[in-house]
C-alpha cells in the first residue's frame, strides 16, 4: 500500500487582543491547508475596567481565494477544523494572553426534500461473496430493509431486520458505521475505511421472524455530509454485521449518502 | 392544750336537703344547652355537599351547629392524607423529585392510589428470589488514569478523550469480583450506587455514566439465574438514581426565576440546558451494547420533555421495539418491565406502548422454550418450574400496567391473545394476578377451563389456582357457579403433593370458601388441610400459612357457636404446637370474639372451647413475659369472662368463676375481674330476691363472699386488695352478711400497715400517700353503716382504723395522718346523729343498735376530742417550723375550721372559740387564699341568717379577713 499521508484542513480564528485573524490553511502531507484567516479588533487599545467585562463580537466567515468552506469533521486522515483564537496584547511588562477554542461549522441546509430510497435486502449463504467454503456455512435467512440510504445527518438511520431462520443461534447483530476517506495527490490516491461506531441491535438468540428495529444516530463531529472534492473524499457506509454463535461473521455493506436538508 | 369538748351539731338531713335544692327556674331564651341557631348560611361553606337546602332553613334549632357542620363532609386532615397517599406512588418511582406540576396533575388523573407502586413489589422480589450460589460482578471500569484533558485542548480532543474513556471500560482495566455471596453482591451494588452519587456530586459525569453503563451491563448476564429478579431490582435502583440526577441537573439549568417549574414546556428551556440534554442522548446513543443502551436511555426517559413535547411519546415505542433485539427471554421480559415502570411514571397516559410491550412479549413468548434457554438451564441445573416462576414478577408488573384502568374490551382481547398462544400457564397466571379481580371473578369458570387444558409446560398448576383464588377472594363470581368453582379448584389443590405448595394454595382458597359457603364446606376444607399437614409434622414449617387460614376464617364466623361446632376447627387449632404461634392464634380468636360477641353466652360449646383457648394464653405466661403482654392477655380473658352469663343460674355462674380462678391463677387482672364478677353476681341475686334473701340465696351470697374472701389475698397489688376488700365488704353488707362484711373490713384494716410508702404506677415510682388517703376516706364513709360487732367494743372498726393510721409510718414531714383525723371527724359527727344520712335496707346500723344512747354519744365525743387534740398538737409543732411548716399549718387549720363549722356544734362556746382561733391561726401568716376565705365568710354569714343560727352570725362578726397588706 502506498503511503499517502494525512491531509489536514484547519481553520484558525485568531482573536488577537483587538484584532481577529482568521486563517484558513489547507495542507497536504502534514501541512494543513488554510481556508480562512482573518483578524478583527474587538476592543480598541485602552484600559479594561475592573470586574467582569463582556465584549460582544461578530464576524463573517469569508473564504480565502476560491476555496470552499466545508463542515467541521474529525476523521483519521481528514480533519476539518475551525478554531478561534483570542489574543490580548498587554503592556511591555506583562505577558500577552491567549485562548483558543474550536467552533463548529455546519453548512446551510440544502433546500429540497430528500426522496426516501428504501433498500430491501436478504442475506442467505448464497448471497454472500468472499466465502471460502460455502458448504461449511450454516443455513440462515435474514431479511431486512433500510428506510433510506440517503440520510439526513441529523436524523437517525432507521430500518428493520428479521431473522427468518438460522440454524446456528445468533450471537449478536451489529450496525457498523464506517467512514471511507479517500485522499488523492500527485502519486495517486489512498482509500481507507475506518470504523466510527458500532451499535449492537440484537444480542443472543433473537426470536425468529420478529422484526428487529435498525436504529442508529449519526455521531456529531465524526460525521459530515458526504464530501467530494478534487483532493479528497469523505464517504460513509454502514455494515450490518451478524455474528453467529460459532463465530461466523456475516457482513452486508450499504454505502450511505449523508446530507443536511 | 386543755381538752376540747366536742359536741356534734344536730343535723336534720331531710330539711337540709330541702334547703339545698335549687329552685326550678323557667328556662329562658338564652339557655346554654339550647342548640345554637345560626341564620348565616356562610358558616356552612366547606361543609357537607348536597345539603345546601337545609342551610337556608337553618334558623330552626335542629341543625347548624357550626362545629359539626364543619366536621362532616371531608375534613381537611383526611383530605391531606388522601392527597399524599395518591401522590406517593407516583413519586416513589418517578425519576425525579422535582416533578413538574402539570405532569403531576396529569399523573394523578392517570395513576390513582389504587395502582400498586413498584416500591411495594421491590421488597417482595428481593425476599423471594435468593440464592446460595456464588455470584460475580464484572466491571470493566477505565481506571482513573490522569486522563484529564489539558485545559487548552480543543473540543474535539475533549470529546475524543471522553469517548476513549468510554471505550476504556470495554477493553481497559477489568475488575472482576468472583465468589461473592448474595449479601456481598448486594453490598457491592450499594457501593456502586454510592460511588455513582459521589462521582456525580464531584462533577465526574463521565465516571457516573460509566458506572451506570457497567451496572446495566450486568443485567445482560444471566448466570445464577435464580437471582436475576433480585439483581434487576438492585440495579434498576441505581438507574433510577441516575435518571433522577440527570433530570434534576438539567432542570436546575433551565429554571430561571421567571419560569416557575409548574408552567414548564420545552419552549422555555434555554439553549444550554437543551444542549446538555442532547449531549446526554448522543452519548447514550453511542453505547455499543444493546442492553445498557436500552436501560440507560429508559432511565433518562423523562429528560425528553426538555427537548420536545412529543419526545416521550416517540421514544417509548422505539425503545419498546428495541427490546425485540434481546435474545434471552428473561432479560427481555425484565427490560420490558423496566420500560413499563418508567413509562407509567413519566407518561402513564401513553397506553399504546404498554400494550405494544405486552403484545411483543406474547409474540416472542416461544423463546422461553428455545434451545438456548434449555441448554442454559441444564448448565445451571435449574428446573423448568423454577425458571418459569422467575418471569412472574416482570409479567405481573407489565400486566398490571396494561390492565390498570383498562377498558373491559381490552382485557378480553388480551385474554383471547393469551388463549391463542396455547393457554400458556405462565401467562395465564399473570393475567389472573394482574387483571381486575372483578374481571377474573366474572369469568372464573372460563379460567378454570383454561387452567385445566393449558399445557403445563412446567408451570405448576397449583400456582394458577392460587392466583385464581386470590382474585376470587376480592371479587365474587356469579352465584350459581360458586360451588362448581370450589369443587373444581379443590379437586386440583387436594392433589398437590408438597405440603408447602399445598398450604400456600389452600390458604388462599379458604377465603373464598368462607365468603360464600357455610360451615359444612369450611369444615371439609379444614379437614382436608389437616389431612395434608399432619403427616411428618408438615405443619411445623407452615405456621404462617396456617395462621392466615385462621385469620381468614374468623371474620366470617361471628357466631362462635357455629365456629366451634365445626368439628375440625379445634383439631385444626391443635396443629399449632409452637407456643408463640399458638398464643398468637388464640389471641386473634379472642380478639374476634370480644369484638363480635354482642350478647352474653352460656353455650357450653363456646365456653369449653374458649376456656381452652384462654387457658392456652394463660399458660404461656411465665416469668419472662413482658408486662404489656400480660396485660393484653388479661384484657382478652377478662373480655371473655364478662361475656359469660348463665342467666338465672347463679350457682353455675359461681362455679364457672371457681373454675376460672383455678385456670387463670397467674393473671392478677383476671382474678380481680373474677372478684368483681362474683360481687356482681351477689348483687344480682339481691336484685332478683328484691332485697330479702331466702335461706338458699342467703347461703349463696355467703358463698360469693367466701369466694371473694379467699381470692383477694392471692393478689399482690396491695391497693387492689384493699379496694376489693372494701367493695366486697360493701356487697356483703348489702346482702346482710354481717360477719362476712366484718371480716372483709377487718382484713382491710389489718392490711393497712403493709401498704408500702412507694408504689409503682404505670412503670413509675410514686408515693402511695394520695391513694391511701383516698382509700381511707372511702372506707370511713362506709363505716357509717357498719353495725358494731356485738362481742366487740363500741366503734371498734373505727378505732381499729384510727389506730392503724396512728401506727402507720407515714412519710417524713407529711401531715397525711392529721388529714385522716380531720376527715374522721365528719364520720363521727354523722354517727352521733339520731338518724343516719344513709343506711342499708334490712341492716341495722348503729343508729338502731344504740338509738343515740348518751353513752354512745359520749364515746364518740371522747374520740373526737382525742382526734382534735392530736390535730392541735400537730398544728403547734408545725408552728415551730419554718415557712413551709407555717404554710401547712395555715391550710390544716383552715380545714379543721371547715370541719368544725360543718359538723361541730358551735353554740358551744369552747368550740366556737376554737373555731375562731383556728380561723385566726390560718390567717396569721398570710398564707391563706383570700378568695377562699372571702367565700367561706360569705357562706358563714348566709348560714347565720337561717333560724337558730344566730351564734353563727355572731361568730362571723368575730372573724376578720386578713388584710391585703
Tab-separated table of N, CA and C in Angstrom, chain A residues 74 79 81 99 102 104 174 197-213 215 217-218 220-222, chain B residues 154-156 159-160 163 220 275 279 282 285-291 293 318 321-322 324-327 363-364 366-367 372:
chain	number	residue	atom	x	y	z
A	74	UNK	N	-14.097	15.407	11.964
A	74	UNK	CA	-12.864	14.844	12.516
A	74	UNK	C	-12.743	13.407	12.082
A	79	UNK	N	-9.240	15.988	8.437
A	79	UNK	CA	-9.731	16.738	9.586
A	79	UNK	C	-10.128	18.114	9.111
A	81	UNK	N	-11.305	21.548	10.658
A	81	UNK	CA	-11.462	22.103	11.996
A	81	UNK	C	-11.421	23.615	11.927
A	99	UNK	N	-6.110	32.559	24.192
A	99	UNK	CA	-7.063	31.466	24.450
A	99	UNK	C	-7.585	30.991	23.108
A	102	UNK	N	-12.338	25.725	19.703
A	102	UNK	CA	-12.840	25.273	18.421
A	102	UNK	C	-14.294	25.668	18.275
A	104	UNK	N	-17.876	24.982	15.696
A	104	UNK	CA	-18.419	24.073	14.684
A	104	UNK	C	-18.934	24.877	13.507
A	174	UNK	N	-24.973	-6.338	14.694
A	174	UNK	CA	-24.464	-5.004	14.957
A	174	UNK	C	-24.560	-4.134	13.722
A	197	UNK	N	-18.415	4.013	14.613
A	197	UNK	CA	-19.052	3.436	15.796
A	197	UNK	C	-19.745	2.137	15.434
A	198	UNK	N	-19.982	1.370	16.485
A	198	UNK	CA	-20.565	0.056	16.318
A	198	UNK	C	-21.711	-0.054	17.321
A	199	UNK	N	-22.887	-0.266	16.785
A	199	UNK	CA	-24.063	-0.307	17.655
A	199	UNK	C	-24.694	-1.678	17.557
A	200	UNK	N	-24.845	-2.287	18.715
A	200	UNK	CA	-25.448	-3.615	18.737
A	200	UNK	C	-26.965	-3.462	18.686
A	201	UNK	N	-27.609	-4.171	17.792
A	201	UNK	CA	-29.069	-4.068	17.781
A	201	UNK	C	-29.735	-5.356	18.240
A	202	UNK	N	-28.965	-6.402	18.287
A	202	UNK	CA	-29.556	-7.638	18.796
A	202	UNK	C	-28.493	-8.412	19.533
A	203	UNK	N	-28.925	-9.034	20.614
A	203	UNK	CA	-27.967	-9.799	21.400
A	203	UNK	C	-28.568	-11.152	21.706
A	204	UNK	N	-27.826	-12.172	21.431
A	204	UNK	CA	-28.301	-13.505	21.759
A	204	UNK	C	-29.223	-14.054	20.694
A	205	UNK	N	-29.760	-15.224	21.009
A	205	UNK	CA	-30.605	-15.906	20.040
A	205	UNK	C	-31.948	-15.211	19.968
A	206	UNK	N	-32.055	-14.280	19.033
A	206	UNK	CA	-33.290	-13.495	18.976
A	206	UNK	C	-34.429	-14.331	18.410
A	207	UNK	N	-35.600	-13.850	18.693
A	207	UNK	CA	-36.801	-14.527	18.235
A	207	UNK	C	-36.864	-14.468	16.709
A	208	UNK	N	-37.179	-15.592	16.111
A	208	UNK	CA	-37.220	-15.613	14.655
A	208	UNK	C	-38.499	-14.966	14.145
A	209	UNK	N	-38.399	-14.459	12.951
A	209	UNK	CA	-39.477	-13.780	12.226
A	209	UNK	C	-40.195	-12.700	13.047
A	210	UNK	N	-39.458	-12.070	13.895
A	210	UNK	CA	-39.974	-10.890	14.586
A	210	UNK	C	-39.046	-9.742	14.192
A	211	UNK	N	-39.598	-8.715	13.537
A	211	UNK	CA	-38.689	-7.667	13.044
A	211	UNK	C	-37.998	-6.922	14.183
A	212	UNK	N	-36.704	-6.765	14.008
A	212	UNK	CA	-35.900	-6.037	14.994
A	212	UNK	C	-35.591	-4.669	14.396
A	213	UNK	N	-35.800	-3.629	15.139
A	213	UNK	CA	-35.556	-2.311	14.548
A	213	UNK	C	-34.077	-2.035	14.312
A	215	UNK	N	-31.668	1.098	14.129
A	215	UNK	CA	-31.756	2.488	14.553
A	215	UNK	C	-30.369	2.929	14.956
A	217	UNK	N	-28.084	6.637	15.553
A	217	UNK	CA	-27.919	8.085	15.500
A	217	UNK	C	-26.521	8.349	14.942
A	218	UNK	N	-26.436	9.290	13.999
A	218	UNK	CA	-25.098	9.620	13.488
A	218	UNK	C	-24.372	10.467	14.509
A	220	UNK	N	-22.180	13.215	16.181
A	220	UNK	CA	-21.733	14.537	15.736
A	220	UNK	C	-20.213	14.535	15.670
A	221	UNK	N	-19.636	15.504	15.032
A	221	UNK	CA	-18.186	15.656	14.867
A	221	UNK	C	-17.601	14.619	13.920
A	222	UNK	N	-18.000	13.373	14.078
A	222	UNK	CA	-17.344	12.339	13.294
A	222	UNK	C	-18.062	12.056	11.990
B	154	UNK	N	-8.671	21.254	22.568
B	154	UNK	CA	-9.827	21.665	21.798
B	154	UNK	C	-11.012	20.766	22.119
B	155	UNK	N	-12.160	21.214	21.673
B	155	UNK	CA	-13.368	20.441	21.949
B	155	UNK	C	-13.229	19.021	21.430
B	156	UNK	N	-12.717	18.931	20.243
B	156	UNK	CA	-12.671	17.601	19.642
B	156	UNK	C	-11.791	16.673	20.459
B	159	UNK	N	-13.726	15.590	23.427
B	159	UNK	CA	-14.722	14.584	23.086
B	159	UNK	C	-14.048	13.259	22.835
B	160	UNK	N	-12.927	13.338	22.129
B	160	UNK	CA	-12.245	12.097	21.836
B	160	UNK	C	-11.804	11.416	23.133
B	163	UNK	N	-14.713	9.808	24.745
B	163	UNK	CA	-15.120	8.583	24.072
B	163	UNK	C	-14.112	7.480	24.329
B	220	UNK	N	-27.434	-8.070	31.436
B	220	UNK	CA	-27.490	-8.995	30.303
B	220	UNK	C	-26.852	-10.329	30.661
B	275	UNK	N	-28.851	21.824	25.052
B	275	UNK	CA	-27.624	21.259	24.512
B	275	UNK	C	-27.112	20.146	25.438
B	279	UNK	N	-26.688	16.299	24.543
B	279	UNK	CA	-25.406	15.627	24.732
B	279	UNK	C	-25.571	14.289	25.413
B	282	UNK	N	-26.944	11.902	22.931
B	282	UNK	CA	-25.945	11.461	21.955
B	282	UNK	C	-24.982	10.465	22.574
B	285	UNK	N	-26.669	7.242	22.900
B	285	UNK	CA	-26.921	6.588	21.611
B	285	UNK	C	-25.676	5.900	21.091
B	286	UNK	N	-24.495	6.305	21.594
B	286	UNK	CA	-23.287	5.685	21.071
B	286	UNK	C	-22.797	4.536	21.944
B	287	UNK	N	-23.589	4.153	22.954
B	287	UNK	CA	-23.203	2.987	23.746
B	287	UNK	C	-23.286	1.760	22.852
B	288	UNK	N	-22.226	0.988	22.841
B	288	UNK	CA	-22.157	-0.091	21.881
B	288	UNK	C	-23.181	-1.178	22.148
B	289	UNK	N	-23.260	-1.599	23.401
B	289	UNK	CA	-24.076	-2.786	23.648
B	289	UNK	C	-25.551	-2.439	23.793
B	290	UNK	N	-26.356	-3.386	23.400
B	290	UNK	CA	-27.789	-3.138	23.323
B	290	UNK	C	-28.422	-2.933	24.695
B	291	UNK	N	-28.141	-3.861	25.618
B	291	UNK	CA	-28.859	-3.827	26.897
B	291	UNK	C	-28.557	-2.547	27.691
B	293	UNK	N	-27.522	0.294	26.545
B	293	UNK	CA	-28.047	1.448	25.817
B	293	UNK	C	-29.535	1.598	26.107
B	318	UNK	N	-40.124	3.370	20.316
B	318	UNK	CA	-38.839	2.960	19.761
B	318	UNK	C	-38.118	2.015	20.719
B	321	UNK	N	-39.677	-1.358	20.741
B	321	UNK	CA	-39.286	-2.193	19.596
B	321	UNK	C	-37.859	-2.691	19.764
B	322	UNK	N	-37.030	-1.849	20.362
B	322	UNK	CA	-35.620	-2.203	20.525
B	322	UNK	C	-35.460	-3.482	21.346
B	324	UNK	N	-36.963	-6.085	21.205
B	324	UNK	CA	-37.023	-7.295	20.386
B	324	UNK	C	-35.641	-7.865	20.078
B	325	UNK	N	-34.659	-6.979	20.122
B	325	UNK	CA	-33.315	-7.433	19.792
B	325	UNK	C	-32.670	-8.248	20.899
B	326	UNK	N	-33.296	-8.274	22.068
B	326	UNK	CA	-32.694	-9.039	23.168
B	326	UNK	C	-33.090	-10.493	23.013
B	327	UNK	N	-32.112	-11.343	22.864
B	327	UNK	CA	-32.404	-12.740	22.598
B	327	UNK	C	-32.869	-13.505	23.818
B	363	UNK	N	-45.619	-12.227	21.350
B	363	UNK	CA	-45.071	-12.673	20.074
B	363	UNK	C	-43.771	-13.441	20.261
B	364	UNK	N	-43.010	-13.031	21.260
B	364	UNK	CA	-41.716	-13.697	21.423
B	364	UNK	C	-41.756	-14.721	22.545
B	366	UNK	N	-42.524	-17.804	22.711
B	366	UNK	CA	-41.989	-19.156	22.472
B	366	UNK	C	-40.508	-19.238	22.787
B	367	UNK	N	-39.864	-18.064	22.854
B	367	UNK	CA	-38.443	-18.048	23.186
B	367	UNK	C	-38.149	-18.750	24.511
B	372	UNK	N	-31.573	-22.554	23.355
B	372	UNK	CA	-30.507	-21.904	24.123
B	372	UNK	C	-30.911	-21.786	25.594
